[in-house]
PDB file of C-alpha atoms and ligand atoms in Angstrom:
ATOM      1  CA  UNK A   1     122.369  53.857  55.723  1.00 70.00           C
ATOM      2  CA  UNK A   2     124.583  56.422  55.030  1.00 83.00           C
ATOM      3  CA  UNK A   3     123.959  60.498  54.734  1.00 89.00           C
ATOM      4  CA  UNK A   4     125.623  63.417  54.944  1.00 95.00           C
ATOM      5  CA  UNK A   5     125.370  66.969  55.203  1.00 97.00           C
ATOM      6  CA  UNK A   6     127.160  69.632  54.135  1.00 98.00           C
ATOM      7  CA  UNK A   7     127.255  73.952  55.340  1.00 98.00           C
ATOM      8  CA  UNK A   8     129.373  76.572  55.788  1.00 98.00           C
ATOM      9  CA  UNK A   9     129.266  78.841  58.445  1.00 98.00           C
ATOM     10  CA  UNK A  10     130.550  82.426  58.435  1.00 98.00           C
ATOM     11  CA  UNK A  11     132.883  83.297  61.522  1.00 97.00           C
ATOM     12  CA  UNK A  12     130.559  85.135  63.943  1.00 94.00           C
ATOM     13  CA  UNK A  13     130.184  84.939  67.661  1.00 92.00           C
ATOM     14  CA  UNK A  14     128.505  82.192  69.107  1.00 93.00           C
ATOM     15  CA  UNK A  15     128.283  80.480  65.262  1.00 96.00           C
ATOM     16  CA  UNK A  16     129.778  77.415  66.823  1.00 97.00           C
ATOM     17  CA  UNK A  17     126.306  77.078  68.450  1.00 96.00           C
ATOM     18  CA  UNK A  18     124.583  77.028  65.553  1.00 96.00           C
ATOM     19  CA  UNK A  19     127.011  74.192  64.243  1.00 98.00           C
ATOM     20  CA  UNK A  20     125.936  71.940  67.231  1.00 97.00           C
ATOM     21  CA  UNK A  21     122.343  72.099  66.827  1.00 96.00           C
ATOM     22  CA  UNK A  22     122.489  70.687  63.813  1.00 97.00           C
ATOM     23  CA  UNK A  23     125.051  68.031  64.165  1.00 97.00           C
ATOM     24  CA  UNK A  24     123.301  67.576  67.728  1.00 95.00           C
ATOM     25  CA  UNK A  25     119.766  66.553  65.396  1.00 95.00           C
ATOM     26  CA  UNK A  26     121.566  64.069  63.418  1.00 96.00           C
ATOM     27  CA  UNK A  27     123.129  62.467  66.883  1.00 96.00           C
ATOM     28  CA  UNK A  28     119.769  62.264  68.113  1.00 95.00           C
ATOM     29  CA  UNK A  29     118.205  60.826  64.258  1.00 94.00           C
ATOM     30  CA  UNK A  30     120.939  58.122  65.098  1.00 94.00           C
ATOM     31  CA  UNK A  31     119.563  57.669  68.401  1.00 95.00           C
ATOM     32  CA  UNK A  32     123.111  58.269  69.782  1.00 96.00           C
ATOM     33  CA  UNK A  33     122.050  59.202  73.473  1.00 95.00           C
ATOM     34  CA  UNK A  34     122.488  62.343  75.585  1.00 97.00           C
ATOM     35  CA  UNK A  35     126.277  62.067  76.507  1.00 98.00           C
ATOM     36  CA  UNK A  36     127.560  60.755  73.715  1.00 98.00           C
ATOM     37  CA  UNK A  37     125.501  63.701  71.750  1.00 98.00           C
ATOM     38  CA  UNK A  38     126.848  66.533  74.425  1.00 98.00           C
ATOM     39  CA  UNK A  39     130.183  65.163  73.997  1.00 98.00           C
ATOM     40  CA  UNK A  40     129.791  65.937  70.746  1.00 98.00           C
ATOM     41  CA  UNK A  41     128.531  69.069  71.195  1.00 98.00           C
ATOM     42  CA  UNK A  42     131.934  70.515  73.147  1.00 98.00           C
ATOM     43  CA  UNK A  43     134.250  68.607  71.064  1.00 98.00           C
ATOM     44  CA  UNK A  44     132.764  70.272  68.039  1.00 98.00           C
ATOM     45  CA  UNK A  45     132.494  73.797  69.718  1.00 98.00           C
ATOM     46  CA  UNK A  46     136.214  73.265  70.338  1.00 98.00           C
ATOM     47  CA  UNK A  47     136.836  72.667  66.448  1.00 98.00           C
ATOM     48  CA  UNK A  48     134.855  75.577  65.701  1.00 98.00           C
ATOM     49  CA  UNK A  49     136.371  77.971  68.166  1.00 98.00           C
ATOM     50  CA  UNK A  50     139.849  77.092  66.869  1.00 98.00           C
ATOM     51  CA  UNK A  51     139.054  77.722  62.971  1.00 98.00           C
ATOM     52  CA  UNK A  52     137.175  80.892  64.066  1.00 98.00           C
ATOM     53  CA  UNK A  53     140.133  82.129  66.488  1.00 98.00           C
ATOM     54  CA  UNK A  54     143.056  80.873  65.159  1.00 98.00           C
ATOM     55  CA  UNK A  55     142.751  80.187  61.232  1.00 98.00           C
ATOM     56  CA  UNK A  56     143.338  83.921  60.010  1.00 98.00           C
ATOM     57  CA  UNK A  57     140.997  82.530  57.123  1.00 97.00           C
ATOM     58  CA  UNK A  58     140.490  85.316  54.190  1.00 97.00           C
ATOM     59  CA  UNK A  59     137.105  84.046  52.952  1.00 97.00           C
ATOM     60  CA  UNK A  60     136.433  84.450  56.889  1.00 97.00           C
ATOM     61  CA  UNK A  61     133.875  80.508  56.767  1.00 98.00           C
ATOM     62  CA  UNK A  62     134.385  77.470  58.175  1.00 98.00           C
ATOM     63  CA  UNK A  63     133.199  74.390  56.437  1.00 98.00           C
ATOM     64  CA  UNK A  64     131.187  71.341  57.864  1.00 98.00           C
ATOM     65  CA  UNK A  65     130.585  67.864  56.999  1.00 98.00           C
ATOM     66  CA  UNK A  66     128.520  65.623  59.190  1.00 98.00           C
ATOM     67  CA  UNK A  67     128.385  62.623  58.042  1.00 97.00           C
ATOM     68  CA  UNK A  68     125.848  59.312  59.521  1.00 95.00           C
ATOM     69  CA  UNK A  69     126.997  55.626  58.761  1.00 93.00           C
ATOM     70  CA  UNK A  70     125.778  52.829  60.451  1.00 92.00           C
ATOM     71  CA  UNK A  71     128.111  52.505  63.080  1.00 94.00           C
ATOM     72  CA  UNK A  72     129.480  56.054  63.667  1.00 96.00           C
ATOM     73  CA  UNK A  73     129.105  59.959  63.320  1.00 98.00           C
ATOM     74  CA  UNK A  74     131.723  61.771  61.489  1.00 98.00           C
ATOM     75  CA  UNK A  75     132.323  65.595  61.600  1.00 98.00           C
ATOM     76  CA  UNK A  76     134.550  67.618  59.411  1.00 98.00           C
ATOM     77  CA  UNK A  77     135.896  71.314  60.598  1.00 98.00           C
ATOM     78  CA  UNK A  78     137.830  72.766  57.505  1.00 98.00           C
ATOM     79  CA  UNK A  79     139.070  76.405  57.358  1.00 98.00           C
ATOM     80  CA  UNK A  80     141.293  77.777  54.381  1.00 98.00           C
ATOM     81  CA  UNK A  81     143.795  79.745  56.936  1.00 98.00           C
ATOM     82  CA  UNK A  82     147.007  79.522  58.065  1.00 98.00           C
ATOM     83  CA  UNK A  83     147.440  75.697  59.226  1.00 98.00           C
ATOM     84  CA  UNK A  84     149.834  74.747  62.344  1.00 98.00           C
ATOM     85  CA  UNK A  85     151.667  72.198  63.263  1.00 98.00           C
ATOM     86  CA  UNK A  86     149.925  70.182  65.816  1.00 97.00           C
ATOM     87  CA  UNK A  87     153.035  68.538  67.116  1.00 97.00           C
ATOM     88  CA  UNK A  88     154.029  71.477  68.296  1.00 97.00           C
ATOM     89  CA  UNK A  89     151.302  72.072  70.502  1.00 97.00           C
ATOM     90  CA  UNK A  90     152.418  71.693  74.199  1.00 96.00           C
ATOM     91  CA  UNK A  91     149.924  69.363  76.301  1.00 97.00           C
ATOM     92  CA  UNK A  92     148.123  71.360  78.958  1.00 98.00           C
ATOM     93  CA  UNK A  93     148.638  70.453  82.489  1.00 98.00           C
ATOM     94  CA  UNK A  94     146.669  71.612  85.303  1.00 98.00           C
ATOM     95  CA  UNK A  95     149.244  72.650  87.725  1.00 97.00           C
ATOM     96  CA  UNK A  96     151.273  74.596  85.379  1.00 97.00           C
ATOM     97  CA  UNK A  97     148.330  76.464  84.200  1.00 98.00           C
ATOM     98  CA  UNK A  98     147.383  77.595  87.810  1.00 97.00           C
ATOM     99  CA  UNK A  99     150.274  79.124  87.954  1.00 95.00           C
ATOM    100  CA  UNK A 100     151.077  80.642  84.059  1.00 97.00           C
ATOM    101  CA  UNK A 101     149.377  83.684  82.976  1.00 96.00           C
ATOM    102  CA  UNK A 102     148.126  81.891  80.269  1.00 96.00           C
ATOM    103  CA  UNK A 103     145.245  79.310  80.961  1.00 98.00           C
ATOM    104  CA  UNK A 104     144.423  78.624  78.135  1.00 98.00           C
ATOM    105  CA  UNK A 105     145.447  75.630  75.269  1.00 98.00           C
ATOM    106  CA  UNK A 106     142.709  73.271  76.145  1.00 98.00           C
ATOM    107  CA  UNK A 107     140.919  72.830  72.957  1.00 98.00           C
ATOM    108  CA  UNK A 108     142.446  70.003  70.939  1.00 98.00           C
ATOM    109  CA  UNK A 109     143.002  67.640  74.459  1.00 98.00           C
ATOM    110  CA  UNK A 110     139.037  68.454  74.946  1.00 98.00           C
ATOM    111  CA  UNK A 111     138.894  67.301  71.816  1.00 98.00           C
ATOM    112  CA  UNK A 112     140.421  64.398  71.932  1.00 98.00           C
ATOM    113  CA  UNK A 113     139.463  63.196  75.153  1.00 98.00           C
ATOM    114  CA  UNK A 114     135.845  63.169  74.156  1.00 98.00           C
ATOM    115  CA  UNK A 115     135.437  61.590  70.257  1.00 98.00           C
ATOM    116  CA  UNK A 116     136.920  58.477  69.486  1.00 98.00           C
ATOM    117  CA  UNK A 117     138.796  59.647  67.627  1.00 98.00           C
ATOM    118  CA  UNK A 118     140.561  63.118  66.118  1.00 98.00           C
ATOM    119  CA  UNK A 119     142.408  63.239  62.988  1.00 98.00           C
ATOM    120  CA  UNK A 120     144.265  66.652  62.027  1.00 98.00           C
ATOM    121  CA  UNK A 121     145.587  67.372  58.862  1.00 98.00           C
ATOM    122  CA  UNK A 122     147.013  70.631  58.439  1.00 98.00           C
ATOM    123  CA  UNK A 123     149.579  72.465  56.454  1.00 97.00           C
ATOM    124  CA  UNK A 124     149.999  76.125  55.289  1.00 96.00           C
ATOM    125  CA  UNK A 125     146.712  76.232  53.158  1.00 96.00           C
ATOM    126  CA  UNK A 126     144.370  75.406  56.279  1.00 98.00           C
ATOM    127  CA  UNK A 127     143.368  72.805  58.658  1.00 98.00           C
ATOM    128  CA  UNK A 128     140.922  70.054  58.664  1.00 98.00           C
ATOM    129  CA  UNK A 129     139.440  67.891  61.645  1.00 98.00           C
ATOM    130  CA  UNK A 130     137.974  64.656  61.176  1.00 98.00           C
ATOM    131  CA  UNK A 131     136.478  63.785  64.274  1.00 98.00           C
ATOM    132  CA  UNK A 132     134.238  60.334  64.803  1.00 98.00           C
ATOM    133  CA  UNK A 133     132.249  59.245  67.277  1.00 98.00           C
ATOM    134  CA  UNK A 134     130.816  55.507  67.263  1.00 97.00           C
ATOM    135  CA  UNK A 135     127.477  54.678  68.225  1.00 93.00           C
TER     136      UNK A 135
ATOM    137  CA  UNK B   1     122.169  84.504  68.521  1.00 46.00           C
ATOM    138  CA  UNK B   2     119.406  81.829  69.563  1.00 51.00           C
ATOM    139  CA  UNK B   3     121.326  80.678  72.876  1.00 57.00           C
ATOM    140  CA  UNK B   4     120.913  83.572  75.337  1.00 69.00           C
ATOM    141  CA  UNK B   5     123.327  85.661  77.227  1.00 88.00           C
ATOM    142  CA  UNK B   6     125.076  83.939  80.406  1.00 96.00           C
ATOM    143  CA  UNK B   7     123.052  85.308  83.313  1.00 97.00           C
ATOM    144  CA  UNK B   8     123.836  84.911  86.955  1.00 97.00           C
ATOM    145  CA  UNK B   9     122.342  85.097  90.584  1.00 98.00           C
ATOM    146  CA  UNK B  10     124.653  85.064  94.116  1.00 98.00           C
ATOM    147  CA  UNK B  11     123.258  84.083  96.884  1.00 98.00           C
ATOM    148  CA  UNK B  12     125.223  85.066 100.482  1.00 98.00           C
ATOM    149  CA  UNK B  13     125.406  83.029 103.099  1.00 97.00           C
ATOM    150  CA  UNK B  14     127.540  83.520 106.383  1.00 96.00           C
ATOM    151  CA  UNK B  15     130.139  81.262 105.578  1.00 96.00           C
ATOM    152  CA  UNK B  16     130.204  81.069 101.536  1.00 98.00           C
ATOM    153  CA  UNK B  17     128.345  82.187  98.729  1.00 98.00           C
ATOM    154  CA  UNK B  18     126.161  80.324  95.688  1.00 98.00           C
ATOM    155  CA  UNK B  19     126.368  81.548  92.085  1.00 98.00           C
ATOM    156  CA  UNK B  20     123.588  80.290  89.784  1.00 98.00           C
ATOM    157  CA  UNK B  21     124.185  80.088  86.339  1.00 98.00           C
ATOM    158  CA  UNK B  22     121.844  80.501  82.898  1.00 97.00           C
ATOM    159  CA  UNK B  23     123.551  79.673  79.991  1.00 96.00           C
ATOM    160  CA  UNK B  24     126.966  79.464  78.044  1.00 97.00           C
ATOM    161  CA  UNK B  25     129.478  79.617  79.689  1.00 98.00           C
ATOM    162  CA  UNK B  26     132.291  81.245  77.212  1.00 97.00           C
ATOM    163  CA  UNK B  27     134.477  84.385  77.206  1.00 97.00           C
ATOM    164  CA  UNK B  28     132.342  86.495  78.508  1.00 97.00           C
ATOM    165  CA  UNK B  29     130.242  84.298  80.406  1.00 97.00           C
ATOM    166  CA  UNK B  30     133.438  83.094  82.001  1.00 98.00           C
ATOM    167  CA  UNK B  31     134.024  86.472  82.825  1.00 98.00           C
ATOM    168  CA  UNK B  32     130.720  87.153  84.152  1.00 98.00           C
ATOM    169  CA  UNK B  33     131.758  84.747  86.727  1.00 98.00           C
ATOM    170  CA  UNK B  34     134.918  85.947  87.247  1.00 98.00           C
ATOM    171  CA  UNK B  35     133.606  89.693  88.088  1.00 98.00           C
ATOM    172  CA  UNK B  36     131.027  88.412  90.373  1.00 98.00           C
ATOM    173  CA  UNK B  37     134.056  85.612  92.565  1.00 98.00           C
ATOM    174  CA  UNK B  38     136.177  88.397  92.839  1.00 98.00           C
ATOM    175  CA  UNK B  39     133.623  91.275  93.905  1.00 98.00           C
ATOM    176  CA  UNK B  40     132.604  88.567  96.659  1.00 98.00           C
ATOM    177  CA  UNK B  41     136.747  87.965  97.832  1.00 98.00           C
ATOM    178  CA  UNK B  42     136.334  91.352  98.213  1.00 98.00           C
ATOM    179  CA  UNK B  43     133.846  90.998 100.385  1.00 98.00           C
ATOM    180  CA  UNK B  44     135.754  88.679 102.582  1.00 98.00           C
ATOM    181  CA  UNK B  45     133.758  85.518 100.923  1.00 98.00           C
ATOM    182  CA  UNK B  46     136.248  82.452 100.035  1.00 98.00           C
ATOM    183  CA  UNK B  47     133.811  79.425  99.664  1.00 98.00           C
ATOM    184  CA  UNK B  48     132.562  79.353  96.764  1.00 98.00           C
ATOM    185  CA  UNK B  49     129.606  76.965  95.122  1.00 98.00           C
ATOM    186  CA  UNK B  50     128.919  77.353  91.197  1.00 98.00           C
ATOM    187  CA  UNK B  51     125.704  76.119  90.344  1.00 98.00           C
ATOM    188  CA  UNK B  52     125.518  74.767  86.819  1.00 98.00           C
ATOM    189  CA  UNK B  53     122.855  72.880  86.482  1.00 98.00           C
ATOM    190  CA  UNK B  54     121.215  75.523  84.045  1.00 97.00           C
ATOM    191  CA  UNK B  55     124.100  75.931  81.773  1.00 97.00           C
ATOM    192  CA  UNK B  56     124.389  72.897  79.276  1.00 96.00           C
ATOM    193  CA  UNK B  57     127.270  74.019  77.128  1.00 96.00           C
ATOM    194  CA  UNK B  58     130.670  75.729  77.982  1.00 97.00           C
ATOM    195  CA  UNK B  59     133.631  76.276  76.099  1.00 98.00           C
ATOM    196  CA  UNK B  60     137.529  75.483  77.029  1.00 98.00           C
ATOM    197  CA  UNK B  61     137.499  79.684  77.223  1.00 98.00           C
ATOM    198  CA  UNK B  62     135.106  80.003  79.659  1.00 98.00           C
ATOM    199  CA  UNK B  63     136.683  77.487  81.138  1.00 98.00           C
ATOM    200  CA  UNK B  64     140.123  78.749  81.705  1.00 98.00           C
ATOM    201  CA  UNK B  65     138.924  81.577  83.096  1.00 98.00           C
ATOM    202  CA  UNK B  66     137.307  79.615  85.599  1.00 98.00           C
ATOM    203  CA  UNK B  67     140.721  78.032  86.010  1.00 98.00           C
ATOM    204  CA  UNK B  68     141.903  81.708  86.875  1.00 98.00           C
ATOM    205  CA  UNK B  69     138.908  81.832  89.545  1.00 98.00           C
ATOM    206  CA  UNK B  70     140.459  78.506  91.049  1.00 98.00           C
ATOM    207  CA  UNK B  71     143.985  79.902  91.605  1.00 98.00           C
ATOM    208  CA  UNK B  72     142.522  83.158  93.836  1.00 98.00           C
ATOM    209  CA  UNK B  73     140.645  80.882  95.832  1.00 98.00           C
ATOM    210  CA  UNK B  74     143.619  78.627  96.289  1.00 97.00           C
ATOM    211  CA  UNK B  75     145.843  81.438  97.107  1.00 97.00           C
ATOM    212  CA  UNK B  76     143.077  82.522  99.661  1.00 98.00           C
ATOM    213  CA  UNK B  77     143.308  79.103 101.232  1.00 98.00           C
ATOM    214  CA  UNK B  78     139.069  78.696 100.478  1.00 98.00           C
ATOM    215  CA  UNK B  79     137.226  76.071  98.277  1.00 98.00           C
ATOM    216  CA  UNK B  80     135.446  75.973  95.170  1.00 98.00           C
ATOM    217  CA  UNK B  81     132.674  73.163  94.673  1.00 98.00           C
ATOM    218  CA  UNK B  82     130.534  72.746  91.488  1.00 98.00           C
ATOM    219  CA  UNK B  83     127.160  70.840  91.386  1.00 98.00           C
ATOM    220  CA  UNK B  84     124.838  70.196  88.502  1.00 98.00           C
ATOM    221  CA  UNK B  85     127.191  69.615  85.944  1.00 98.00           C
ATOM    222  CA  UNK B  86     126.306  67.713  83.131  1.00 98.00           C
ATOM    223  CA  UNK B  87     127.941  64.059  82.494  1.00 98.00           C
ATOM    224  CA  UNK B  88     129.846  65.559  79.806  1.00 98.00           C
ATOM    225  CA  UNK B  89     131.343  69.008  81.638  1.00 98.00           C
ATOM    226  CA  UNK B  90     132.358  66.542  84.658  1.00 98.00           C
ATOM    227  CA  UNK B  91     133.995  64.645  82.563  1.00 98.00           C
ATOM    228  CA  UNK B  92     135.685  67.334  81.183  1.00 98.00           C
ATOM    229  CA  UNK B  93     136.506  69.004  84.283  1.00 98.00           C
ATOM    230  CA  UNK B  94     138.343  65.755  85.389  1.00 97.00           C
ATOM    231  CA  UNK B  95     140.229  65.312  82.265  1.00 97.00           C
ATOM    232  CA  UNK B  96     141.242  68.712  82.613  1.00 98.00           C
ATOM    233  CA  UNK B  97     142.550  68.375  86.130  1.00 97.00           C
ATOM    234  CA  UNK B  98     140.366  70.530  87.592  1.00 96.00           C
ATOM    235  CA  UNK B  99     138.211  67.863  90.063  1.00 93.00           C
ATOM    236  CA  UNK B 100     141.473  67.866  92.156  1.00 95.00           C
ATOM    237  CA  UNK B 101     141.576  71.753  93.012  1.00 98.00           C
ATOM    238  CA  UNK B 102     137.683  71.891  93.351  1.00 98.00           C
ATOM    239  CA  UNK B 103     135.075  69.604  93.991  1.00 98.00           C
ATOM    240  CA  UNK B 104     132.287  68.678  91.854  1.00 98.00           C
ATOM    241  CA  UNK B 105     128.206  67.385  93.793  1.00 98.00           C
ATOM    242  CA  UNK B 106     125.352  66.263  92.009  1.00 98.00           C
ATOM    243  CA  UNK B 107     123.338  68.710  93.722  1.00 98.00           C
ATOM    244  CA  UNK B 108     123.619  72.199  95.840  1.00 98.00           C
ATOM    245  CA  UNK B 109     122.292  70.942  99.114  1.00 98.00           C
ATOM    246  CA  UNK B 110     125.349  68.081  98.345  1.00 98.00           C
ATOM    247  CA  UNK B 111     127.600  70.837  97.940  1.00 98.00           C
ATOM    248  CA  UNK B 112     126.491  72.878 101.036  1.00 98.00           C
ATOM    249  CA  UNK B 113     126.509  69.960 103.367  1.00 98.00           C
ATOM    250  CA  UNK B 114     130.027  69.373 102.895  1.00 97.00           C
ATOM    251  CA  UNK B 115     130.854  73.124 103.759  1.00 95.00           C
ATOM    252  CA  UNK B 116     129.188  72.702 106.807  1.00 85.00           C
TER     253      UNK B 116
HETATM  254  N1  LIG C 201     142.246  75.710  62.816  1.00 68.00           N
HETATM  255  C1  LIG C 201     143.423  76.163  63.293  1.00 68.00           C
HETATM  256  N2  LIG C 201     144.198  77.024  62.528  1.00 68.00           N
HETATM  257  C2  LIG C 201     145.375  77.472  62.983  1.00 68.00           C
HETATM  258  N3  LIG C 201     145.887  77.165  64.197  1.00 68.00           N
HETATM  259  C3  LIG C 201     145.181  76.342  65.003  1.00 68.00           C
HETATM  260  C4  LIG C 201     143.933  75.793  64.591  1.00 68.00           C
HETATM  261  N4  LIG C 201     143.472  74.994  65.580  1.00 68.00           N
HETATM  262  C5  LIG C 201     144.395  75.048  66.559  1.00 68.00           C
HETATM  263  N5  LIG C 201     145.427  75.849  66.237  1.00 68.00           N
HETATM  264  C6  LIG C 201     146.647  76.117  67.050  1.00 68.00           C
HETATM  265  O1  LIG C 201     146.707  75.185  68.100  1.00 68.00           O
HETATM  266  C7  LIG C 201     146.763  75.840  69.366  1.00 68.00           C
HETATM  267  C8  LIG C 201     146.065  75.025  70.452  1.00 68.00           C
HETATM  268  O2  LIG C 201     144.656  75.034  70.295  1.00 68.00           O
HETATM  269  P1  LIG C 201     143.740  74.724  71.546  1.00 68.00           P
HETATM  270  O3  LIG C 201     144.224  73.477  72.196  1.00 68.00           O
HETATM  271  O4  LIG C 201     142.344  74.746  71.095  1.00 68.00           O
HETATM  272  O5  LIG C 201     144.032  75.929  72.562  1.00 68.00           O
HETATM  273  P2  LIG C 201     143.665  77.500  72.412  1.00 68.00           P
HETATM  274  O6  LIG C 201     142.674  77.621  71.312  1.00 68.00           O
HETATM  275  O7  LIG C 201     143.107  77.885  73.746  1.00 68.00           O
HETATM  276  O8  LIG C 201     144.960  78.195  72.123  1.00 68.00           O
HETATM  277  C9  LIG C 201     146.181  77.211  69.110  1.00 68.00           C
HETATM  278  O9  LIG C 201     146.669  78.180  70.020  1.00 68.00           O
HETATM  279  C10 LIG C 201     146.638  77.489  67.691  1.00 68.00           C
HETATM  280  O10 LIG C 201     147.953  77.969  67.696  1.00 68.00           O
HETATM  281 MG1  LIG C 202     141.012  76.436  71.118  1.00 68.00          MG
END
């Protein structure tokens, strides 16, 4: 079995909501179980937060592919902004954030901490996330 | 849109105060919380329990303000304690680092017994 379903979302508040309900329905068609599915859920509000925040994208939408195999759940952020270089992304740590003015810079090690696993490929003509989850 | 609005109760006790949760906790949800910590510090409060068992999703914004909340209870020398998380945000919470400035009970009456 294999399906997959494509959207795009305009960037809106709380639109990254909307994103998880439906890629929450096709966790629970797979019969994925509730942790697994709300891990899901805040990885892919992560992914959605950063295209919305961070991607400067003109057309101002964020593309999704979920996509159901047999063995694992595969979701696809993609904006057409700016890109980054995720290598130069600094790895959050706890005790320097309690004392930094900026607490923030948790998405992507959310991310990765709670799919199996994260792919980014980015450059200047936008970003996209692979992320999987196996059943 | 569909999910509502992050609403909150506090209740005061003598010795600490519990703050009930409904909903997502994101920027301003996050700073929902915030407002109400700090309006209790003010108070003299500096035990603090966040009840979460009716807020299901949260967001790494909401929760770096909740980071912020941490360091003025630290710097008041008080405690913060969360109980009904889901699986998922105490896992995250602990991945994060936060489980070893706060501490996280499955329930409230968990989370009060300890204060007492
Ligand atoms: N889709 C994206 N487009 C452009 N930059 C991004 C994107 N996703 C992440 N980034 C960059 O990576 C950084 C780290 O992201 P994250 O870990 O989610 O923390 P935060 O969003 O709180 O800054 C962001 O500050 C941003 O500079
Ligand atoms: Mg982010």
């Amino acid at each position: 079995m294999e399906e997959e379903i494509t959207f795009t979302v305009p960037i809106r508040p709380d639109m990254e909501l909307e994103v998880t309900r439906v890629a929450s329905s096709v966790a629970e068609a797979m019969r994925l179980g509730k942790d697994k599915i709300d891990e899901i859920k805040l990885a892919l509000i992560e992914a959605c937060l950063n295209a919305f925040e961070h991607s400067k994208s003109k057309e101002k939408k964020v593309h999704i592919k979920i996509k159901m195999t047999d063995d694992r759940l595969e979701i696809i952020v993609r904006d057409y902004g700016v890109g980054f270089d995720p290598s130069k992304v600094k790895e959050p740590k706890i005790e320097e954030k309690l004392k930094s003015p900026r607490k923030r810079g948790w998405g992507l090690k959310i991310m990765r901490s709670l799919m199996d696993s994260v792919v980014i490929n980015s450059h200047k003509g936008g970003t996209k996330i692979i992320m999987t989850k196996r059943r | 849109m569909l999910e509502q609005e992050l609403t909150l109760t506090a209740r005061k006790e003598d010795k600490y105060a519990v703050i009930t949760t409904e909903g997502y906790i994101n920027n301003p949800g996050g700073e929902k919380i915030a407002h109400m910590c700090y309006q209790l510090m003010d108070e003299g409060y500096k035990h603090f329990i966040l009840n979460f068992s009716q807020s299901k999703v949260i967001n790494s914004i909401g929760i770096s303000i909740l980071i912020e909340i941490i360091e003025k209870v630290l710097e008041l020398k008080g405690s913060l304690s969360f109980c009904g998380l889901t699986n998922t945000i105490a896992k995250t919470f602990r991945i994060m680092g936060l489980a070893q400035y706060t501490k996280i009970f499955p329930t409230e009456e968990e989370a009060i017994k300890a204060l007492s």
